[in-house]
Amino acid sequence: MGTTTITFLISLCPSLKLIFGHGMKQPSTLGGPCHPWLFLEEAAAKEVERDFDSVYSRLVLCKTFRLDEDGKVLTPEELLYRSVQAVNLSHDTAHAQMDVKFRSLMCLGLNEQALHLWLECLCSCEQIVEKWYHPWSFMRSPGWVQIKCELRVLSNFAFNLSQDWEIPVKKEVCLLLLF
């Protein structure tokens, strides 16, 4: 990955994390985790759960017939859910932290030119947003619409970012590549 891309991600991802982290409620249990990634997981699952049967059928069809290669068959909600699952699948085996997962999801959102659409999906999950955020938070204010407009500009550019750029390569793989 080029230095320009890394510089861009180093600027964008912390800004987005601040937006997602602003006004998050602390869990009622002492020491419980409070991270935007947990909100993203729950909201993505809730969005897909609403219409599970048709979403599941569409995902199976897309995988079977490789229909999603251009990213235009899946709805933003389905794409968000699938991306969250893909990040969890690839990052859990590497024991990646939630910050790394968050940045990887942002890479996928940029690649799919859907980051602004995902923000709308997430902010529209009123029940989940109310559960995770205080009334004065950015996610519960109308201000998210302005950020969506700003993120929409990024959809005019083609990105090809690796979601695994922060995952260390296993030593066994390195050894195999040497021989």
PDB file of N, CA, C and O in Angstrom, residues 33-82:
ATOM      1  N   PRO A  33     -16.809  -3.186  27.581  1.00  0.00           N
ATOM      2  CA  PRO A  33     -16.242  -2.464  26.434  1.00  0.00           C
ATOM      3  C   PRO A  33     -17.215  -1.446  25.844  1.00  0.00           C
ATOM      4  O   PRO A  33     -18.421  -1.649  25.846  1.00  0.00           O
ATOM      5  N   CYS A  34     -16.659  -0.361  25.385  1.00  0.00           N
ATOM      6  CA  CYS A  34     -17.422   0.689  24.719  1.00  0.00           C
ATOM      7  C   CYS A  34     -16.597   1.130  23.519  1.00  0.00           C
ATOM      8  O   CYS A  34     -15.644   1.892  23.672  1.00  0.00           O
ATOM      9  N   HIS A  35     -16.936   0.620  22.361  1.00  0.00           N
ATOM     10  CA  HIS A  35     -16.160   0.912  21.163  1.00  0.00           C
ATOM     11  C   HIS A  35     -17.119   0.988  19.973  1.00  0.00           C
ATOM     12  O   HIS A  35     -18.076   0.216  19.899  1.00  0.00           O
ATOM     13  N   PRO A  36     -16.865   1.905  19.041  1.00  0.00           N
ATOM     14  CA  PRO A  36     -17.741   2.010  17.867  1.00  0.00           C
ATOM     15  C   PRO A  36     -17.890   0.699  17.094  1.00  0.00           C
ATOM     16  O   PRO A  36     -18.936   0.457  16.494  1.00  0.00           O
ATOM     17  N   TRP A  37     -16.879  -0.166  17.130  1.00  0.00           N
ATOM     18  CA  TRP A  37     -16.974  -1.434  16.400  1.00  0.00           C
ATOM     19  C   TRP A  37     -18.140  -2.280  16.910  1.00  0.00           C
ATOM     20  O   TRP A  37     -18.841  -2.921  16.134  1.00  0.00           O
ATOM     21  N   LEU A  38     -18.366  -2.261  18.216  1.00  0.00           N
ATOM     22  CA  LEU A  38     -19.465  -3.039  18.795  1.00  0.00           C
ATOM     23  C   LEU A  38     -20.812  -2.516  18.309  1.00  0.00           C
ATOM     24  O   LEU A  38     -21.722  -3.291  18.013  1.00  0.00           O
ATOM     25  N   PHE A  39     -20.936  -1.204  18.218  1.00  0.00           N
ATOM     26  CA  PHE A  39     -22.145  -0.606  17.650  1.00  0.00           C
ATOM     27  C   PHE A  39     -22.316  -1.021  16.190  1.00  0.00           C
ATOM     28  O   PHE A  39     -23.410  -1.393  15.768  1.00  0.00           O
ATOM     29  N   LEU A  40     -21.232  -0.947  15.409  1.00  0.00           N
ATOM     30  CA  LEU A  40     -21.296  -1.304  13.990  1.00  0.00           C
ATOM     31  C   LEU A  40     -21.749  -2.749  13.803  1.00  0.00           C
ATOM     32  O   LEU A  40     -22.589  -3.036  12.937  1.00  0.00           O
ATOM     33  N   GLU A  41     -21.214  -3.643  14.604  1.00  0.00           N
ATOM     34  CA  GLU A  41     -21.615  -5.060  14.505  1.00  0.00           C
ATOM     35  C   GLU A  41     -23.102  -5.232  14.773  1.00  0.00           C
ATOM     36  O   GLU A  41     -23.797  -5.909  14.013  1.00  0.00           O
ATOM     37  N   GLU A  42     -23.568  -4.632  15.858  1.00  0.00           N
ATOM     38  CA  GLU A  42     -24.968  -4.799  16.233  1.00  0.00           C
ATOM     39  C   GLU A  42     -25.911  -4.138  15.230  1.00  0.00           C
ATOM     40  O   GLU A  42     -26.919  -4.719  14.839  1.00  0.00           O
ATOM     41  N   ALA A  43     -25.583  -2.944  14.794  1.00  0.00           N
ATOM     42  CA  ALA A  43     -26.449  -2.229  13.846  1.00  0.00           C
ATOM     43  C   ALA A  43     -26.494  -2.937  12.498  1.00  0.00           C
ATOM     44  O   ALA A  43     -27.571  -3.048  11.890  1.00  0.00           O
ATOM     45  N   ALA A  44     -25.369  -3.434  12.027  1.00  0.00           N
ATOM     46  CA  ALA A  44     -25.342  -4.149  10.746  1.00  0.00           C
ATOM     47  C   ALA A  44     -26.190  -5.412  10.830  1.00  0.00           C
ATOM     48  O   ALA A  44     -26.959  -5.716   9.906  1.00  0.00           O
ATOM     49  N   ALA A  45     -26.073  -6.137  11.924  1.00  0.00           N
ATOM     50  CA  ALA A  45     -26.858  -7.360  12.101  1.00  0.00           C
ATOM     51  C   ALA A  45     -28.345  -7.044  12.192  1.00  0.00           C
ATOM     52  O   ALA A  45     -29.181  -7.757  11.611  1.00  0.00           O
ATOM     53  N   LYS A  46     -28.690  -5.969  12.885  1.00  0.00           N
ATOM     54  CA  LYS A  46     -30.099  -5.592  13.045  1.00  0.00           C
ATOM     55  C   LYS A  46     -30.726  -5.195  11.708  1.00  0.00           C
ATOM     56  O   LYS A  46     -31.869  -5.539  11.419  1.00  0.00           O
ATOM     57  N   GLU A  47     -29.968  -4.465  10.892  1.00  0.00           N
ATOM     58  CA  GLU A  47     -30.477  -4.041   9.586  1.00  0.00           C
ATOM     59  C   GLU A  47     -30.789  -5.241   8.695  1.00  0.00           C
ATOM     60  O   GLU A  47     -31.787  -5.273   8.008  1.00  0.00           O
ATOM     61  N   VAL A  48     -29.920  -6.229   8.712  1.00  0.00           N
ATOM     62  CA  VAL A  48     -30.118  -7.408   7.874  1.00  0.00           C
ATOM     63  C   VAL A  48     -31.200  -8.310   8.463  1.00  0.00           C
ATOM     64  O   VAL A  48     -31.956  -8.940   7.729  1.00  0.00           O
ATOM     65  N   GLU A  49     -31.295  -8.340   9.781  1.00  0.00           N
ATOM     66  CA  GLU A  49     -32.273  -9.188  10.468  1.00  0.00           C
ATOM     67  C   GLU A  49     -33.710  -8.820  10.090  1.00  0.00           C
ATOM     68  O   GLU A  49     -34.579  -9.688  10.061  1.00  0.00           O
ATOM     69  N   ARG A  50     -33.953  -7.570   9.801  1.00  0.00           N
ATOM     70  CA  ARG A  50     -35.306  -7.119   9.458  1.00  0.00           C
ATOM     71  C   ARG A  50     -35.925  -7.918   8.321  1.00  0.00           C
ATOM     72  O   ARG A  50     -37.086  -8.224   8.324  1.00  0.00           O
ATOM     73  N   ASP A  51     -35.115  -8.196   7.332  1.00  0.00           N
ATOM     74  CA  ASP A  51     -35.612  -8.887   6.147  1.00  0.00           C
ATOM     75  C   ASP A  51     -34.717 -10.089   5.860  1.00  0.00           C
ATOM     76  O   ASP A  51     -34.229 -10.268   4.758  1.00  0.00           O
ATOM     77  N   PHE A  52     -34.527 -10.923   6.888  1.00  0.00           N
ATOM     78  CA  PHE A  52     -33.532 -11.978   6.838  1.00  0.00           C
ATOM     79  C   PHE A  52     -33.710 -12.941   5.665  1.00  0.00           C
ATOM     80  O   PHE A  52     -32.741 -13.254   4.979  1.00  0.00           O
ATOM     81  N   ASP A  53     -34.919 -13.429   5.439  1.00  0.00           N
ATOM     82  CA  ASP A  53     -35.111 -14.445   4.401  1.00  0.00           C
ATOM     83  C   ASP A  53     -34.691 -13.962   3.021  1.00  0.00           C
ATOM     84  O   ASP A  53     -33.963 -14.651   2.303  1.00  0.00           O
ATOM     85  N   SER A  54     -35.130 -12.778   2.643  1.00  0.00           N
ATOM     86  CA  SER A  54     -34.769 -12.296   1.309  1.00  0.00           C
ATOM     87  C   SER A  54     -33.287 -11.930   1.233  1.00  0.00           C
ATOM     88  O   SER A  54     -32.639 -12.155   0.217  1.00  0.00           O
ATOM     89  N   VAL A  55     -32.744 -11.402   2.321  1.00  0.00           N
ATOM     90  CA  VAL A  55     -31.325 -11.059   2.347  1.00  0.00           C
ATOM     91  C   VAL A  55     -30.481 -12.324   2.232  1.00  0.00           C
ATOM     92  O   VAL A  55     -29.546 -12.391   1.433  1.00  0.00           O
ATOM     93  N   TYR A  56     -30.840 -13.339   3.003  1.00  0.00           N
ATOM     94  CA  TYR A  56     -30.083 -14.590   2.967  1.00  0.00           C
ATOM     95  C   TYR A  56     -30.130 -15.214   1.575  1.00  0.00           C
ATOM     96  O   TYR A  56     -29.104 -15.623   1.031  1.00  0.00           O
ATOM     97  N   SER A  57     -31.316 -15.232   0.975  1.00  0.00           N
ATOM     98  CA  SER A  57     -31.453 -15.788  -0.375  1.00  0.00           C
ATOM     99  C   SER A  57     -30.602 -15.023  -1.377  1.00  0.00           C
ATOM    100  O   SER A  57     -29.926 -15.607  -2.224  1.00  0.00           O
ATOM    101  N   ARG A  58     -30.619 -13.709  -1.274  1.00  0.00           N
ATOM    102  CA  ARG A  58     -29.841 -12.886  -2.193  1.00  0.00           C
ATOM    103  C   ARG A  58     -28.340 -13.100  -2.004  1.00  0.00           C
ATOM    104  O   ARG A  58     -27.584 -13.170  -2.970  1.00  0.00           O
ATOM    105  N   LEU A  59     -27.895 -13.218  -0.737  1.00  0.00           N
ATOM    106  CA  LEU A  59     -26.479 -13.451  -0.476  1.00  0.00           C
ATOM    107  C   LEU A  59     -26.025 -14.800  -1.032  1.00  0.00           C
ATOM    108  O   LEU A  59     -24.941 -14.921  -1.598  1.00  0.00           O
ATOM    109  N   VAL A  60     -26.877 -15.822  -0.887  1.00  0.00           N
ATOM    110  CA  VAL A  60     -26.544 -17.143  -1.430  1.00  0.00           C
ATOM    111  C   VAL A  60     -26.469 -17.079  -2.950  1.00  0.00           C
ATOM    112  O   VAL A  60     -25.538 -17.604  -3.566  1.00  0.00           O
ATOM    113  N   LEU A  61     -27.439 -16.411  -3.570  1.00  0.00           N
ATOM    114  CA  LEU A  61     -27.417 -16.274  -5.031  1.00  0.00           C
ATOM    115  C   LEU A  61     -26.177 -15.521  -5.497  1.00  0.00           C
ATOM    116  O   LEU A  61     -25.531 -15.894  -6.481  1.00  0.00           O
ATOM    117  N   CYS A  62     -25.855 -14.454  -4.795  1.00  0.00           N
ATOM    118  CA  CYS A  62     -24.683 -13.652  -5.177  1.00  0.00           C
ATOM    119  C   CYS A  62     -23.403 -14.475  -5.083  1.00  0.00           C
ATOM    120  O   CYS A  62     -22.558 -14.415  -5.972  1.00  0.00           O
ATOM    121  N   LYS A  63     -23.301 -15.245  -4.005  1.00  0.00           N
ATOM    122  CA  LYS A  63     -22.090 -16.059  -3.845  1.00  0.00           C
ATOM    123  C   LYS A  63     -22.055 -17.174  -4.879  1.00  0.00           C
ATOM    124  O   LYS A  63     -21.019 -17.437  -5.490  1.00  0.00           O
ATOM    125  N   THR A  64     -23.179 -17.829  -5.098  1.00  0.00           N
ATOM    126  CA  THR A  64     -23.242 -18.946  -6.039  1.00  0.00           C
ATOM    127  C   THR A  64     -22.933 -18.513  -7.463  1.00  0.00           C
ATOM    128  O   THR A  64     -22.167 -19.156  -8.169  1.00  0.00           O
ATOM    129  N   PHE A  65     -23.523 -17.417  -7.878  1.00  0.00           N
ATOM    130  CA  PHE A  65     -23.374 -16.979  -9.264  1.00  0.00           C
ATOM    131  C   PHE A  65     -22.411 -15.811  -9.431  1.00  0.00           C
ATOM    132  O   PHE A  65     -22.354 -15.206 -10.496  1.00  0.00           O
ATOM    133  N   ARG A  66     -21.671 -15.483  -8.345  1.00  0.00           N
ATOM    134  CA  ARG A  66     -20.684 -14.396  -8.385  1.00  0.00           C
ATOM    135  C   ARG A  66     -21.303 -13.092  -8.916  1.00  0.00           C
ATOM    136  O   ARG A  66     -20.704 -12.394  -9.723  1.00  0.00           O
ATOM    137  N   LEU A  67     -22.492 -12.812  -8.440  1.00  0.00           N
ATOM    138  CA  LEU A  67     -23.217 -11.635  -8.921  1.00  0.00           C
ATOM    139  C   LEU A  67     -22.744 -10.338  -8.280  1.00  0.00           C
ATOM    140  O   LEU A  67     -23.027  -9.270  -8.783  1.00  0.00           O
ATOM    141  N   ASP A  68     -22.044 -10.446  -7.182  1.00  0.00           N
ATOM    142  CA  ASP A  68     -21.703  -9.236  -6.434  1.00  0.00           C
ATOM    143  C   ASP A  68     -20.331  -8.685  -6.793  1.00  0.00           C
ATOM    144  O   ASP A  68     -19.816  -7.834  -6.095  1.00  0.00           O
ATOM    145  N   GLU A  69     -19.732  -9.136  -7.868  1.00  0.00           N
ATOM    146  CA  GLU A  69     -18.379  -8.700  -8.185  1.00  0.00           C
ATOM    147  C   GLU A  69     -18.284  -7.198  -8.425  1.00  0.00           C
ATOM    148  O   GLU A  69     -17.272  -6.596  -8.150  1.00  0.00           O
ATOM    149  N   ASP A  70     -19.325  -6.591  -8.936  1.00  0.00           N
ATOM    150  CA  ASP A  70     -19.254  -5.145  -9.136  1.00  0.00           C
ATOM    151  C   ASP A  70     -19.924  -4.379  -8.009  1.00  0.00           C
ATOM    152  O   ASP A  70     -19.973  -3.168  -8.022  1.00  0.00           O
ATOM    153  N   GLY A  71     -20.432  -5.084  -6.996  1.00  0.00           N
ATOM    154  CA  GLY A  71     -20.992  -4.443  -5.817  1.00  0.00           C
ATOM    155  C   GLY A  71     -22.334  -3.780  -6.037  1.00  0.00           C
ATOM    156  O   GLY A  71     -22.808  -3.060  -5.178  1.00  0.00           O
ATOM    157  N   LYS A  72     -22.991  -4.011  -7.149  1.00  0.00           N
ATOM    158  CA  LYS A  72     -24.237  -3.314  -7.444  1.00  0.00           C
ATOM    159  C   LYS A  72     -25.479  -4.155  -7.158  1.00  0.00           C
ATOM    160  O   LYS A  72     -26.575  -3.673  -7.227  1.00  0.00           O
ATOM    161  N   VAL A  73     -25.296  -5.434  -6.826  1.00  0.00           N
ATOM    162  CA  VAL A  73     -26.440  -6.294  -6.577  1.00  0.00           C
ATOM    163  C   VAL A  73     -26.907  -6.187  -5.129  1.00  0.00           C
ATOM    164  O   VAL A  73     -28.092  -6.192  -4.852  1.00  0.00           O
ATOM    165  N   LEU A  74     -25.985  -6.068  -4.209  1.00  0.00           N
ATOM    166  CA  LEU A  74     -26.322  -6.008  -2.798  1.00  0.00           C
ATOM    167  C   LEU A  74     -26.772  -4.608  -2.399  1.00  0.00           C
ATOM    168  O   LEU A  74     -26.244  -3.620  -2.890  1.00  0.00           O
ATOM    169  N   THR A  75     -27.731  -4.547  -1.481  1.00  0.00           N
ATOM    170  CA  THR A  75     -28.133  -3.254  -0.933  1.00  0.00           C
ATOM    171  C   THR A  75     -27.022  -2.766  -0.003  1.00  0.00           C
ATOM    172  O   THR A  75     -26.190  -3.568   0.451  1.00  0.00           O
ATOM    173  N   PRO A  76     -26.993  -1.484   0.332  1.00  0.00           N
ATOM    174  CA  PRO A  76     -25.974  -0.994   1.275  1.00  0.00           C
ATOM    175  C   PRO A  76     -26.012  -1.736   2.617  1.00  0.00           C
ATOM    176  O   PRO A  76     -24.962  -2.020   3.194  1.00  0.00           O
ATOM    177  N   GLU A  77     -27.213  -2.070   3.088  1.00  0.00           N
ATOM    178  CA  GLU A  77     -27.336  -2.796   4.348  1.00  0.00           C
ATOM    179  C   GLU A  77     -26.704  -4.174   4.254  1.00  0.00           C
ATOM    180  O   GLU A  77     -25.989  -4.609   5.166  1.00  0.00           O
ATOM    181  N   GLU A  78     -26.973  -4.868   3.147  1.00  0.00           N
ATOM    182  CA  GLU A  78     -26.406  -6.201   2.954  1.00  0.00           C
ATOM    183  C   GLU A  78     -24.891  -6.130   2.814  1.00  0.00           C
ATOM    184  O   GLU A  78     -24.166  -6.952   3.368  1.00  0.00           O
ATOM    185  N   LEU A  79     -24.431  -5.147   2.086  1.00  0.00           N
ATOM    186  CA  LEU A  79     -22.994  -4.977   1.883  1.00  0.00           C
ATOM    187  C   LEU A  79     -22.294  -4.649   3.203  1.00  0.00           C
ATOM    188  O   LEU A  79     -21.206  -5.168   3.490  1.00  0.00           O
ATOM    189  N   LEU A  80     -22.921  -3.827   4.024  1.00  0.00           N
ATOM    190  CA  LEU A  80     -22.373  -3.500   5.339  1.00  0.00           C
ATOM    191  C   LEU A  80     -22.280  -4.760   6.196  1.00  0.00           C
ATOM    192  O   LEU A  80     -21.237  -5.051   6.789  1.00  0.00           O
ATOM    193  N   TYR A  81     -23.353  -5.519   6.242  1.00  0.00           N
ATOM    194  CA  TYR A  81     -23.374  -6.748   7.041  1.00  0.00           C
ATOM    195  C   TYR A  81     -22.295  -7.713   6.560  1.00  0.00           C
ATOM    196  O   TYR A  81     -21.538  -8.257   7.351  1.00  0.00           O
ATOM    197  N   ARG A  82     -22.228  -7.898   5.267  1.00  0.00           N
ATOM    198  CA  ARG A  82     -21.242  -8.814   4.693  1.00  0.00           C
ATOM    199  C   ARG A  82     -19.817  -8.342   4.975  1.00  0.00           C
ATOM    200  O   ARG A  82     -18.928  -9.141   5.276  1.00  0.00           O
TER     201      ARG A  82
END
